[in-house]
Tab-separated table of C-alpha atoms in Angstrom:
chain	number	residue	atom	x	y	z
A	1	UNK	CA	20.079	29.266	-18.005
A	2	UNK	CA	20.439	25.495	-18.176
A	3	UNK	CA	21.613	24.130	-21.516
A	4	UNK	CA	20.058	21.072	-23.183
A	5	UNK	CA	22.668	18.708	-21.704
A	6	UNK	CA	22.846	20.362	-18.285
A	7	UNK	CA	22.043	18.274	-15.203
A	8	UNK	CA	19.195	19.028	-12.854
A	9	UNK	CA	20.529	21.118	-9.994
A	10	UNK	CA	17.481	22.662	-8.313
A	11	UNK	CA	14.314	20.867	-7.236
A	12	UNK	CA	11.138	22.385	-5.843
A	13	UNK	CA	8.767	20.129	-3.908
A	14	UNK	CA	5.265	21.478	-3.285
A	15	UNK	CA	3.205	19.745	-0.597
A	16	UNK	CA	3.616	19.498	3.148
A	17	UNK	CA	2.256	16.063	4.016
A	18	UNK	CA	4.135	12.807	4.475
A	19	UNK	CA	4.638	12.500	0.728
A	20	UNK	CA	6.116	15.972	0.245
A	21	UNK	CA	8.533	15.711	3.156
A	22	UNK	CA	9.499	12.150	2.173
A	23	UNK	CA	10.263	13.264	-1.386
A	24	UNK	CA	12.332	16.215	-0.241
A	25	UNK	CA	14.265	14.139	2.301
A	26	UNK	CA	14.982	11.292	-0.130
A	27	UNK	CA	16.149	13.564	-2.945
A	28	UNK	CA	18.480	15.489	-0.695
A	29	UNK	CA	19.745	12.372	1.086
A	30	UNK	CA	20.385	10.315	-2.052
A	31	UNK	CA	21.491	13.193	-4.316
A	32	UNK	CA	23.234	15.653	-1.978
A	33	UNK	CA	24.424	17.862	-4.852
A	34	UNK	CA	20.832	18.964	-5.431
A	35	UNK	CA	19.404	22.142	-3.956
A	36	UNK	CA	16.019	20.992	-2.686
A	37	UNK	CA	13.370	23.476	-1.570
A	38	UNK	CA	9.946	22.581	-0.245
A	39	UNK	CA	6.890	24.818	-0.090
A	40	UNK	CA	4.587	23.011	2.361
A	41	UNK	CA	0.867	23.146	1.663
A	42	UNK	CA	-1.801	21.811	3.999
A	43	UNK	CA	-2.531	18.327	2.729
A	44	UNK	CA	-6.199	17.844	1.777
A	45	UNK	CA	-8.120	15.085	3.533
A	46	UNK	CA	-8.518	13.412	0.144
A	47	UNK	CA	-4.743	12.926	-0.112
A	48	UNK	CA	-4.859	9.378	1.196
A	49	UNK	CA	-1.114	8.760	0.880
A	50	UNK	CA	-0.698	11.555	3.440
A	51	UNK	CA	-3.525	10.659	5.787
A	52	UNK	CA	-4.138	6.894	5.889
A	53	UNK	CA	-2.646	5.130	8.921
A	54	UNK	CA	-1.218	1.922	7.423
A	55	UNK	CA	1.859	1.249	5.310
A	56	UNK	CA	3.079	-1.818	3.433
A	57	UNK	CA	6.379	-3.581	4.273
A	58	UNK	CA	8.105	-1.577	1.530
A	59	UNK	CA	8.172	1.382	3.925
A	60	UNK	CA	10.912	-0.389	5.878
A	61	UNK	CA	13.110	-0.505	2.770
A	62	UNK	CA	12.395	3.170	2.111
A	63	UNK	CA	13.570	3.979	5.633
A	64	UNK	CA	16.676	1.816	5.283
A	65	UNK	CA	17.669	3.594	2.054
A	66	UNK	CA	17.520	6.895	3.913
A	67	UNK	CA	19.469	5.580	6.899
A	68	UNK	CA	16.496	5.715	9.277
A	69	UNK	CA	16.390	3.016	11.938
A	70	UNK	CA	13.268	1.323	13.267
A	71	UNK	CA	13.686	3.331	16.450
A	72	UNK	CA	13.670	6.591	14.464
A	73	UNK	CA	10.784	5.706	12.190
A	74	UNK	CA	8.638	3.593	14.498
A	75	UNK	CA	9.070	4.093	18.210
A	76	UNK	CA	9.875	7.812	18.118
A	77	UNK	CA	6.704	8.421	16.113
A	78	UNK	CA	4.372	6.245	18.185
A	79	UNK	CA	3.859	3.861	15.263
A	80	UNK	CA	3.572	0.088	15.595
A	81	UNK	CA	4.294	-2.923	13.420
A	82	UNK	CA	1.653	-4.687	11.353
A	83	UNK	CA	1.936	-8.155	9.877
A	84	UNK	CA	-1.131	-8.008	7.669
A	85	UNK	CA	-4.860	-7.380	7.438
A	86	UNK	CA	-7.696	-9.438	8.909
A	87	UNK	CA	-10.566	-9.671	6.399
A	88	UNK	CA	-14.022	-10.405	7.771
A	89	UNK	CA	-17.242	-11.048	5.888
A	90	UNK	CA	-15.953	-10.625	2.345
A	91	UNK	CA	-17.193	-14.016	1.230
A	92	UNK	CA	-20.286	-15.709	2.587
A	93	UNK	CA	-19.738	-19.094	4.251
A	94	UNK	CA	-16.005	-18.418	4.441
A	95	UNK	CA	-14.130	-17.790	7.715
A	96	UNK	CA	-12.164	-14.639	8.419
A	97	UNK	CA	-8.675	-14.694	6.960
A	98	UNK	CA	-5.444	-12.767	7.337
A	99	UNK	CA	-3.607	-11.463	4.312
A	100	UNK	CA	-0.121	-11.519	5.799
A	101	UNK	CA	3.195	-10.572	4.239
A	102	UNK	CA	5.748	-13.179	3.247
A	103	UNK	CA	5.807	-16.821	2.258
A	104	UNK	CA	2.932	-19.256	2.713
A	105	UNK	CA	4.189	-22.830	3.023
A	106	UNK	CA	7.233	-24.483	1.509
A	107	UNK	CA	7.647	-26.198	-1.868
A	108	UNK	CA	7.086	-29.947	-1.891
A	109	UNK	CA	9.433	-31.341	-4.473
A	110	UNK	CA	9.557	-29.042	-7.480
A	111	UNK	CA	5.895	-28.031	-7.207
A	112	UNK	CA	4.644	-24.788	-5.730
A	113	UNK	CA	3.118	-25.215	-2.279
A	114	UNK	CA	-0.174	-23.581	-3.189
A	115	UNK	CA	-0.908	-26.190	-5.865
A	116	UNK	CA	-0.547	-28.974	-3.310
A	117	UNK	CA	-2.728	-27.021	-0.891
A	118	UNK	CA	-5.419	-26.552	-3.544
A	119	UNK	CA	-5.322	-30.266	-4.278
A	120	UNK	CA	-6.136	-31.126	-0.656
A	121	UNK	CA	-8.538	-28.202	-0.199
A	122	UNK	CA	-10.643	-29.439	-3.106
A	123	UNK	CA	-11.525	-32.435	-0.922
A	124	UNK	CA	-12.628	-30.106	1.875
A	125	UNK	CA	-10.172	-31.585	4.377
A	126	UNK	CA	-7.435	-28.972	4.531
A	127	UNK	CA	-6.568	-26.238	7.055
A	128	UNK	CA	-6.880	-22.580	5.940
A	129	UNK	CA	-4.126	-21.325	3.660
A	130	UNK	CA	-3.019	-18.843	6.323
A	131	UNK	CA	-2.174	-21.787	8.620
A	132	UNK	CA	1.064	-22.082	6.643
A	133	UNK	CA	2.009	-18.393	6.821
A	134	UNK	CA	4.418	-17.609	9.697
A	135	UNK	CA	3.439	-13.930	9.651
A	136	UNK	CA	-0.261	-14.789	10.022
A	137	UNK	CA	0.526	-17.114	12.921
A	138	UNK	CA	2.533	-14.391	14.649
A	139	UNK	CA	-0.259	-11.865	14.066
A	140	UNK	CA	-2.896	-14.161	15.548
A	141	UNK	CA	-0.635	-14.914	18.532
A	142	UNK	CA	0.343	-11.272	19.111
A	143	UNK	CA	4.065	-12.052	18.933
A	144	UNK	CA	6.900	-10.459	16.991
A	145	UNK	CA	10.641	-10.401	16.402
A	146	UNK	CA	12.530	-8.946	13.427
A	147	UNK	CA	12.941	-11.532	10.653
A	148	UNK	CA	16.716	-11.019	10.862
A	149	UNK	CA	16.657	-12.069	14.531
A	150	UNK	CA	14.078	-14.822	14.290
A	151	UNK	CA	14.659	-17.789	16.589
A	152	UNK	CA	13.269	-20.201	13.978
A	153	UNK	CA	14.302	-20.557	10.338
A	154	UNK	CA	10.665	-21.041	9.283
A	155	UNK	CA	10.031	-17.410	10.161
A	156	UNK	CA	13.023	-15.894	8.394
A	157	UNK	CA	11.070	-14.749	5.342
A	158	UNK	CA	8.106	-12.878	6.778
A	159	UNK	CA	7.703	-9.123	6.407
A	160	UNK	CA	5.953	-6.384	8.325
A	161	UNK	CA	4.658	-2.910	7.603
A	162	UNK	CA	3.608	-0.127	9.958
A	163	UNK	CA	0.524	1.309	11.604
A	164	UNK	CA	1.386	5.011	11.600
A	165	UNK	CA	0.687	7.840	13.952
A	166	UNK	CA	0.296	10.121	10.953
A	167	UNK	CA	0.923	13.488	12.641
A	168	UNK	CA	4.026	12.332	14.503
A	169	UNK	CA	5.384	10.479	11.493
A	170	UNK	CA	4.972	13.587	9.322
A	171	UNK	CA	6.811	15.650	11.952
A	172	UNK	CA	9.653	13.118	11.988
A	173	UNK	CA	10.024	13.236	8.186
A	174	UNK	CA	10.023	17.039	8.273
A	175	UNK	CA	12.754	17.100	10.916
A	176	UNK	CA	14.798	14.560	8.953
A	177	UNK	CA	14.432	16.487	5.683
A	178	UNK	CA	15.578	19.730	7.302
A	179	UNK	CA	18.475	17.852	8.907
A	180	UNK	CA	19.480	16.639	5.434
A	181	UNK	CA	19.637	20.229	4.178
A	182	UNK	CA	16.235	20.750	2.586
A	183	UNK	CA	15.208	24.422	2.480
A	184	UNK	CA	11.687	25.179	3.688
A	185	UNK	CA	9.856	28.200	2.283
A	186	UNK	CA	6.489	29.130	3.727
A	187	UNK	CA	3.708	30.288	1.460
A	188	UNK	CA	0.698	29.267	-0.571
A	189	UNK	CA	0.884	28.670	-4.312
A	190	UNK	CA	-1.065	31.371	-6.136
A	191	UNK	CA	-0.184	30.585	-9.757
A	192	UNK	CA	1.897	28.311	-11.962
A	193	UNK	CA	3.573	29.748	-15.059
A	194	UNK	CA	3.922	27.208	-17.892
A	195	UNK	CA	6.022	27.849	-21.006
A	196	UNK	CA	4.833	26.992	-24.510
A	197	UNK	CA	7.123	23.942	-24.344
A	198	UNK	CA	5.007	22.489	-21.537
A	199	UNK	CA	7.714	23.118	-18.943
A	200	UNK	CA	6.940	25.010	-15.761
A	201	UNK	CA	8.876	28.267	-15.696
A	202	UNK	CA	8.117	29.261	-12.102
A	203	UNK	CA	5.473	29.332	-9.427
A	204	UNK	CA	4.263	32.450	-7.643
A	205	UNK	CA	3.214	32.460	-4.005
A	206	UNK	CA	0.410	34.568	-2.582
A	207	UNK	CA	2.938	36.966	-1.059
A	208	UNK	CA	4.363	37.597	-4.528
A	209	UNK	CA	7.486	35.462	-4.121
A	210	UNK	CA	8.546	33.776	-7.357
A	211	UNK	CA	10.344	30.424	-7.305
A	212	UNK	CA	12.130	28.815	-10.228
A	213	UNK	CA	13.595	25.299	-10.411
A	214	UNK	CA	14.902	22.745	-12.870
A	215	UNK	CA	12.432	20.134	-11.596
A	216	UNK	CA	9.050	20.548	-9.879
A	217	UNK	CA	7.603	17.720	-7.780
A	218	UNK	CA	3.869	17.919	-7.166
A	219	UNK	CA	2.838	16.365	-3.828
A	220	UNK	CA	-0.330	18.425	-3.380
A	221	UNK	CA	-2.829	15.563	-3.486
A	222	UNK	CA	-5.587	14.804	-6.021
A	223	UNK	CA	-5.893	18.442	-7.098
A	224	UNK	CA	-2.315	18.304	-8.445
A	225	UNK	CA	-1.819	22.075	-8.236
A	226	UNK	CA	1.331	22.006	-10.400
A	227	UNK	CA	0.892	19.017	-12.682
A	228	UNK	CA	-2.679	19.971	-13.646
A	229	UNK	CA	-1.398	23.340	-14.899
A	230	UNK	CA	0.283	21.442	-17.755
A	231	UNK	CA	-2.609	19.110	-18.594
A	232	UNK	CA	-5.317	17.166	-16.811
A	233	UNK	CA	-5.132	13.939	-18.814
A	234	UNK	CA	-6.322	11.266	-16.387
A	235	UNK	CA	-7.700	7.725	-16.592
A	236	UNK	CA	-10.954	7.309	-14.664
A	237	UNK	CA	-11.434	4.108	-12.635
A	238	UNK	CA	-14.784	4.971	-11.061
A	239	UNK	CA	-16.590	2.520	-13.329
A	240	UNK	CA	-14.571	-0.328	-11.803
A	241	UNK	CA	-14.036	0.833	-8.218
A	242	UNK	CA	-17.376	2.102	-6.935
A	243	UNK	CA	-16.329	3.166	-3.416
A	244	UNK	CA	-16.075	6.955	-3.584
A	245	UNK	CA	-16.555	8.171	0.010
A	246	UNK	CA	-14.627	7.838	3.284
A	247	UNK	CA	-15.476	8.746	6.868
A	248	UNK	CA	-12.996	8.149	9.684
A	249	UNK	CA	-12.636	8.924	13.379
A	250	UNK	CA	-10.145	8.513	16.211
A	251	UNK	CA	-10.643	6.731	19.504
A	252	UNK	CA	-8.665	5.615	22.555
A	253	UNK	CA	-5.993	2.936	22.138
A	254	UNK	CA	-6.634	-0.677	23.065
A	255	UNK	CA	-4.792	-2.213	26.005
A	256	UNK	CA	-2.462	-3.965	23.563
A	257	UNK	CA	-2.357	-2.938	19.878
A	258	UNK	CA	-2.841	-5.944	17.581
A	259	UNK	CA	-0.265	-6.782	14.937
A	260	UNK	CA	-2.853	-6.482	12.205
A	261	UNK	CA	-5.539	-4.082	11.083
A	262	UNK	CA	-9.098	-5.245	10.510
A	263	UNK	CA	-11.160	-4.760	7.356
A	264	UNK	CA	-14.822	-5.773	7.598
A	265	UNK	CA	-17.284	-5.891	4.726
A	266	UNK	CA	-20.331	-3.635	5.153
A	267	UNK	CA	-23.561	-3.505	3.090
A	268	UNK	CA	-22.317	-0.623	0.937
A	269	UNK	CA	-18.539	-0.905	1.264
A	270	UNK	CA	-16.122	-1.827	4.053
A	271	UNK	CA	-14.973	-0.665	7.494
A	272	UNK	CA	-11.486	-0.629	8.964
A	273	UNK	CA	-9.964	-0.543	12.433
A	274	UNK	CA	-6.323	0.301	13.163
A	275	UNK	CA	-4.566	0.802	16.495
A	276	UNK	CA	-1.257	2.239	17.678
A	277	UNK	CA	0.008	2.590	21.235
A	278	UNK	CA	-1.646	6.011	21.586
A	279	UNK	CA	-4.899	5.854	19.622
A	280	UNK	CA	-7.225	3.774	17.524
A	281	UNK	CA	-8.543	4.774	14.129
A	282	UNK	CA	-11.785	3.622	12.570
A	283	UNK	CA	-13.173	4.316	9.130
A	284	UNK	CA	-15.677	3.333	6.510
A	285	UNK	CA	-15.152	3.376	2.749
A	286	UNK	CA	-18.410	3.184	0.800
A	287	UNK	CA	-20.125	3.726	-2.532
A	288	UNK	CA	-22.461	6.713	-2.521
A	289	UNK	CA	-24.595	5.022	-5.190
A	290	UNK	CA	-25.490	2.294	-2.674
A	291	UNK	CA	-25.049	3.927	0.748
A	292	UNK	CA	-25.887	7.511	1.759
A	293	UNK	CA	-23.663	9.528	4.068
A	294	UNK	CA	-26.018	9.350	7.047
A	295	UNK	CA	-26.191	5.545	6.860
A	296	UNK	CA	-22.410	5.271	6.597
A	297	UNK	CA	-21.985	7.611	9.586
A	298	UNK	CA	-24.392	5.521	11.618
A	299	UNK	CA	-22.568	2.296	10.753
A	300	UNK	CA	-19.242	3.862	11.716
A	301	UNK	CA	-20.655	5.147	15.001
A	302	UNK	CA	-21.987	1.689	15.889
A	303	UNK	CA	-18.603	0.116	15.111
A	304	UNK	CA	-16.387	2.718	16.806
A	305	UNK	CA	-18.548	4.491	19.384
A	306	UNK	CA	-17.487	7.868	17.952
A	307	UNK	CA	-19.406	10.388	15.858
A	308	UNK	CA	-18.234	10.728	12.283
A	309	UNK	CA	-17.327	14.116	10.769
A	310	UNK	CA	-20.091	16.015	9.019
A	311	UNK	CA	-18.637	15.760	5.519
A	312	UNK	CA	-17.090	12.660	3.926
A	313	UNK	CA	-13.833	12.543	1.991
A	314	UNK	CA	-14.529	12.146	-1.713
A	315	UNK	CA	-12.389	9.727	-3.732
A	316	UNK	CA	-12.080	10.074	-7.496
A	317	UNK	CA	-10.370	6.799	-8.372
A	318	UNK	CA	-7.999	7.001	-11.307
A	319	UNK	CA	-4.445	7.606	-12.445
A	320	UNK	CA	-2.347	9.719	-14.761
A	321	UNK	CA	-0.879	7.803	-17.662
A	322	UNK	CA	1.948	10.353	-17.673
A	323	UNK	CA	2.671	11.543	-14.127
A	324	UNK	CA	5.891	13.129	-15.427
A	325	UNK	CA	5.351	15.715	-18.135
A	326	UNK	CA	7.980	18.322	-19.003
A	327	UNK	CA	9.835	19.273	-15.835
A	328	UNK	CA	6.985	18.399	-13.457
A	329	UNK	CA	6.257	15.012	-11.888
A	330	UNK	CA	3.157	14.155	-9.865
A	331	UNK	CA	3.696	11.942	-6.811
A	332	UNK	CA	1.221	10.267	-4.455
A	333	UNK	CA	-2.444	11.131	-4.939
A	334	UNK	CA	-1.445	13.786	-7.468
A	335	UNK	CA	-0.584	10.823	-9.713
A	336	UNK	CA	-2.886	7.998	-8.566
A	337	UNK	CA	-5.979	8.135	-6.375
A	338	UNK	CA	-7.385	4.842	-5.129
A	339	UNK	CA	-9.352	3.672	-2.106
A	340	UNK	CA	-7.131	2.569	0.804
A	341	UNK	CA	-8.040	-1.127	0.678
A	342	UNK	CA	-4.698	-2.953	1.143
A	343	UNK	CA	-3.030	0.379	2.025
A	344	UNK	CA	-1.111	0.925	-1.211
A	345	UNK	CA	-1.360	4.734	-1.249
A	346	UNK	CA	1.896	5.609	0.511
A	347	UNK	CA	3.685	2.727	-1.199
A	348	UNK	CA	2.906	4.190	-4.627
A	349	UNK	CA	4.311	7.529	-3.478
A	350	UNK	CA	7.501	5.964	-2.117
A	351	UNK	CA	7.899	3.917	-5.294
A	352	UNK	CA	7.597	7.067	-7.413
A	353	UNK	CA	10.179	8.853	-5.266
A	354	UNK	CA	12.603	5.950	-5.650
A	355	UNK	CA	11.950	5.897	-9.391
A	356	UNK	CA	12.618	9.646	-9.711
A	357	UNK	CA	15.997	9.198	-8.033
A	358	UNK	CA	16.929	6.108	-10.056
A	359	UNK	CA	15.828	7.620	-13.380
A	360	UNK	CA	16.704	11.296	-12.844
A	361	UNK	CA	17.061	12.828	-16.338
A	362	UNK	CA	18.958	15.922	-17.398
A	363	UNK	CA	17.460	19.392	-17.181
A	364	UNK	CA	15.987	18.941	-20.677
A	365	UNK	CA	13.866	16.034	-19.350
A	366	UNK	CA	14.367	14.017	-22.538
A	367	UNK	CA	11.024	12.583	-23.723
A	368	UNK	CA	12.459	9.068	-24.095
A	369	UNK	CA	13.460	9.057	-20.421
A	370	UNK	CA	10.128	10.403	-19.236
A	371	UNK	CA	8.311	7.853	-21.385
A	372	UNK	CA	10.059	5.004	-19.561
A	373	UNK	CA	9.334	6.538	-16.162
A	374	UNK	CA	5.682	6.911	-17.116
A	375	UNK	CA	5.480	3.388	-18.534
A	376	UNK	CA	6.745	1.845	-15.310
A	377	UNK	CA	4.583	4.081	-13.131
A	378	UNK	CA	1.451	3.290	-15.123
A	379	UNK	CA	2.148	-0.454	-15.060
A	380	UNK	CA	2.549	-0.343	-11.282
A	381	UNK	CA	-0.654	1.639	-10.784
A	382	UNK	CA	-2.583	-0.783	-13.011
A	383	UNK	CA	-1.568	-3.820	-10.980
A	384	UNK	CA	-2.401	-2.101	-7.685
A	385	UNK	CA	-5.833	-1.328	-9.150
A	386	UNK	CA	-6.146	-4.974	-10.214
A	387	UNK	CA	-5.261	-6.242	-6.740
A	388	UNK	CA	-7.806	-3.983	-5.066
A	389	UNK	CA	-10.427	-4.942	-7.637
A	390	UNK	CA	-9.624	-8.627	-7.035
A	391	UNK	CA	-11.250	-8.397	-3.587
A	392	UNK	CA	-14.541	-7.273	-5.093
A	393	UNK	CA	-14.422	-9.596	-8.097
A	394	UNK	CA	-14.082	-12.644	-5.820
A	395	UNK	CA	-16.489	-11.503	-3.105
A	396	UNK	CA	-19.763	-13.325	-2.472
A	397	UNK	CA	-22.280	-11.248	-0.560
A	398	UNK	CA	-25.945	-10.730	-1.296
A	399	UNK	CA	-26.330	-6.944	-0.917
A	400	UNK	CA	-26.838	-4.901	-4.126
A	401	UNK	CA	-23.432	-3.196	-3.812
A	402	UNK	CA	-21.614	-6.514	-3.637
A	403	UNK	CA	-23.624	-8.113	-6.415
A	404	UNK	CA	-22.827	-5.155	-8.657
A	405	UNK	CA	-19.143	-5.209	-7.656
A	406	UNK	CA	-18.816	-8.913	-8.446
A	407	UNK	CA	-20.321	-8.317	-11.910
A	408	UNK	CA	-18.098	-5.365	-12.808
A	409	UNK	CA	-16.368	-5.774	-16.157
A	410	UNK	CA	-12.751	-6.515	-15.351
A	411	UNK	CA	-9.700	-5.000	-17.063
A	412	UNK	CA	-7.969	-7.494	-19.337
A	413	UNK	CA	-4.962	-7.906	-17.049
A	414	UNK	CA	-7.074	-8.967	-14.057
A	415	UNK	CA	-9.484	-11.036	-16.142
A	416	UNK	CA	-6.510	-12.940	-17.555
A	417	UNK	CA	-5.011	-13.546	-14.095
A	418	UNK	CA	-8.317	-14.799	-12.703
A	419	UNK	CA	-9.033	-17.012	-15.711
A	420	UNK	CA	-5.649	-18.713	-15.446
A	421	UNK	CA	-6.010	-19.197	-11.710
A	422	UNK	CA	-9.551	-20.504	-11.852
A	423	UNK	CA	-8.587	-23.015	-14.527
A	424	UNK	CA	-5.552	-24.627	-12.889
A	425	UNK	CA	-4.231	-22.463	-10.049
A	426	UNK	CA	-1.599	-20.603	-12.017
A	427	UNK	CA	-0.901	-16.896	-11.635
A	428	UNK	CA	0.989	-14.833	-14.208
A	429	UNK	CA	3.638	-12.414	-12.940
A	430	UNK	CA	3.461	-8.927	-14.387
A	431	UNK	CA	6.114	-6.243	-14.418
A	432	UNK	CA	6.008	-3.711	-11.578
A	433	UNK	CA	3.983	-5.901	-9.217
A	434	UNK	CA	3.444	-4.356	-5.792
A	435	UNK	CA	1.926	-7.445	-4.203
A	436	UNK	CA	3.746	-10.769	-4.347
A	437	UNK	CA	2.143	-13.947	-5.630
A	438	UNK	CA	1.515	-15.169	-2.075
A	439	UNK	CA	-0.517	-12.016	-1.405
A	440	UNK	CA	-2.732	-12.769	-4.385
A	441	UNK	CA	-3.083	-16.347	-3.176
A	442	UNK	CA	-3.964	-15.248	0.352
A	443	UNK	CA	-6.923	-13.249	-0.977
A	444	UNK	CA	-8.041	-15.822	-3.545
A	445	UNK	CA	-7.960	-18.764	-1.154
A	446	UNK	CA	-9.189	-16.656	1.750
A	447	UNK	CA	-12.297	-15.776	-0.246
A	448	UNK	CA	-12.929	-19.359	-1.248
A	449	UNK	CA	-11.684	-19.306	-4.839
A	450	UNK	CA	-10.267	-22.676	-5.907
A	451	UNK	CA	-9.024	-23.843	-9.319
A	452	UNK	CA	-11.464	-25.795	-11.460
A	453	UNK	CA	-8.838	-28.467	-12.141
A	454	UNK	CA	-5.884	-29.698	-10.133
A	455	UNK	CA	-2.493	-29.305	-11.781
A	456	UNK	CA	-1.387	-32.816	-12.842
A	457	UNK	CA	2.166	-32.114	-11.690
A	458	UNK	CA	0.975	-32.409	-8.090
A	459	UNK	CA	0.336	-36.122	-8.685
A	460	UNK	CA	4.104	-36.646	-8.507
A	461	UNK	CA	3.733	-36.579	-4.709
A	462	UNK	CA	1.157	-38.927	-3.135
A	463	UNK	CA	-1.716	-37.127	-1.416
A	464	UNK	CA	-1.030	-38.841	1.900
A	465	UNK	CA	2.592	-37.696	1.803
A	466	UNK	CA	1.472	-34.150	1.073
A	467	UNK	CA	-1.001	-34.191	3.962
A	468	UNK	CA	1.661	-35.447	6.353
A	469	UNK	CA	4.161	-32.816	5.242
A	470	UNK	CA	1.576	-30.080	5.700
A	471	UNK	CA	0.673	-31.335	9.162
A	472	UNK	CA	4.348	-31.253	10.132
A	473	UNK	CA	4.665	-27.699	8.815
A	474	UNK	CA	1.622	-26.500	10.757
A	475	UNK	CA	2.955	-28.141	13.883
A	476	UNK	CA	6.391	-26.593	13.460
A	477	UNK	CA	4.906	-23.105	13.091
A	478	UNK	CA	2.702	-23.521	16.157
A	479	UNK	CA	5.550	-24.979	18.227
A	480	UNK	CA	7.859	-22.071	17.387
A	481	UNK	CA	5.473	-19.292	18.430
A	482	UNK	CA	6.294	-19.314	22.179
A	483	UNK	CA	9.920	-18.493	21.327
A	484	UNK	CA	8.846	-15.030	20.147
A	485	UNK	CA	8.221	-12.154	22.579
A	486	UNK	CA	4.754	-10.713	22.844
A	487	UNK	CA	4.146	-7.505	20.945
A	488	UNK	CA	4.126	-5.551	24.208
A	489	UNK	CA	7.439	-7.093	25.325
A	490	UNK	CA	8.961	-6.440	21.910
A	491	UNK	CA	7.981	-2.761	22.010
A	492	UNK	CA	9.266	-2.441	25.584
A	493	UNK	CA	12.641	-3.903	24.593
A	494	UNK	CA	12.900	-1.522	21.640
A	495	UNK	CA	12.024	1.421	23.880
A	496	UNK	CA	14.754	0.461	26.332
A	497	UNK	CA	17.289	0.535	23.494
A	498	UNK	CA	16.311	4.130	22.719
A	499	UNK	CA	16.740	5.104	26.372
A	500	UNK	CA	20.337	3.848	26.506
């Protein structure tokens, strides 16, 4: 029996999707003294962290921490790189825009670039904000090289995420976890025994097997088979995020996969299109209060050419204020469920896994330590919610869904950010931000939101000088693009490295 000051020695992970295998692999890899067992369960379709095809750039850092190379995590799984998302139709009278990852522009003097851009844009004579983002330029041109090997210093700071082949990626993480020494035990959870203290004592499988552990990690999706046995205290976001249904289908791959995914506004929600080297994936996320299932299926069929499944995936947007309670921590959709706009689902799971490792308590799971874990997790989930909600709050479409979305009462944190930005172009930085300031700016400017007043500090640089500097920057980005290999050539070169 573990004493009050004893360390955690045994960990049980329940859940067999990407999240479960990633948690098991990371814990065993980073804390090799742990005995880590996983009981895989079939991931439900509603577990979006396990099933959605796109990942943010943070996935590359997660791989690096585990010692996985790009060849292991990308090429061997049939995944491809993505530099951002192309948004179409989110704001009337505004062109399509790419939310790309990395810096937009360069400071002019001591003033942030975006303030100078807003100053010129207010006159209506400025190029789109994305014109100053190297990653967006690469995405539009279909060219890529790792930032560490970039042939031009302007491009050294961009980032890229992944478009995943979900089944192959899951298989890779399973193989890696087993290689690291994770024990796999087959079976289906039949019951969860909780002590009066709120700690899980053991789980029982349908075959009668009983499994005990010092720490239980719940990666079973929104149902949270373990964590919900302790309590079901959950914050509901459905009043703010109305999209509650998803349909998606697969199709053949394009001749050359683009370096971005596409997100297109629809009358009752939005559609997406993603492509890897082996398949394309199309989906629609919609609000059942404004769009029935048959209409959504028809819209998806027209966009993809494929018939949608009979039943949609249901999303219940919300989060747990305390994902870690007692000796059980919820990860992925077991902790936070949110629509896949901006593809934050897997990122939140990876972030939780990293946080578990960094903040691993003793076997007594001291409340003060869990409180800090929960505080950070909740703060991160709130800002992801705010960023997703930002797209709706700044949209300008005439359909009833979009009018209602734009009028939704905003949480204080987002209302404060938008008020500051709309007044003078300033954005506050919160703790546990997932999306950098330039990501917020890409969406705000891309959807036509400009500050009411120009920051007076920009007057330190004459407008003509600013315009000339921006023209030079645009020209330098465009001139550098031919130095980069095409996406197809880049993938071919990477594949040849594997074959050596």
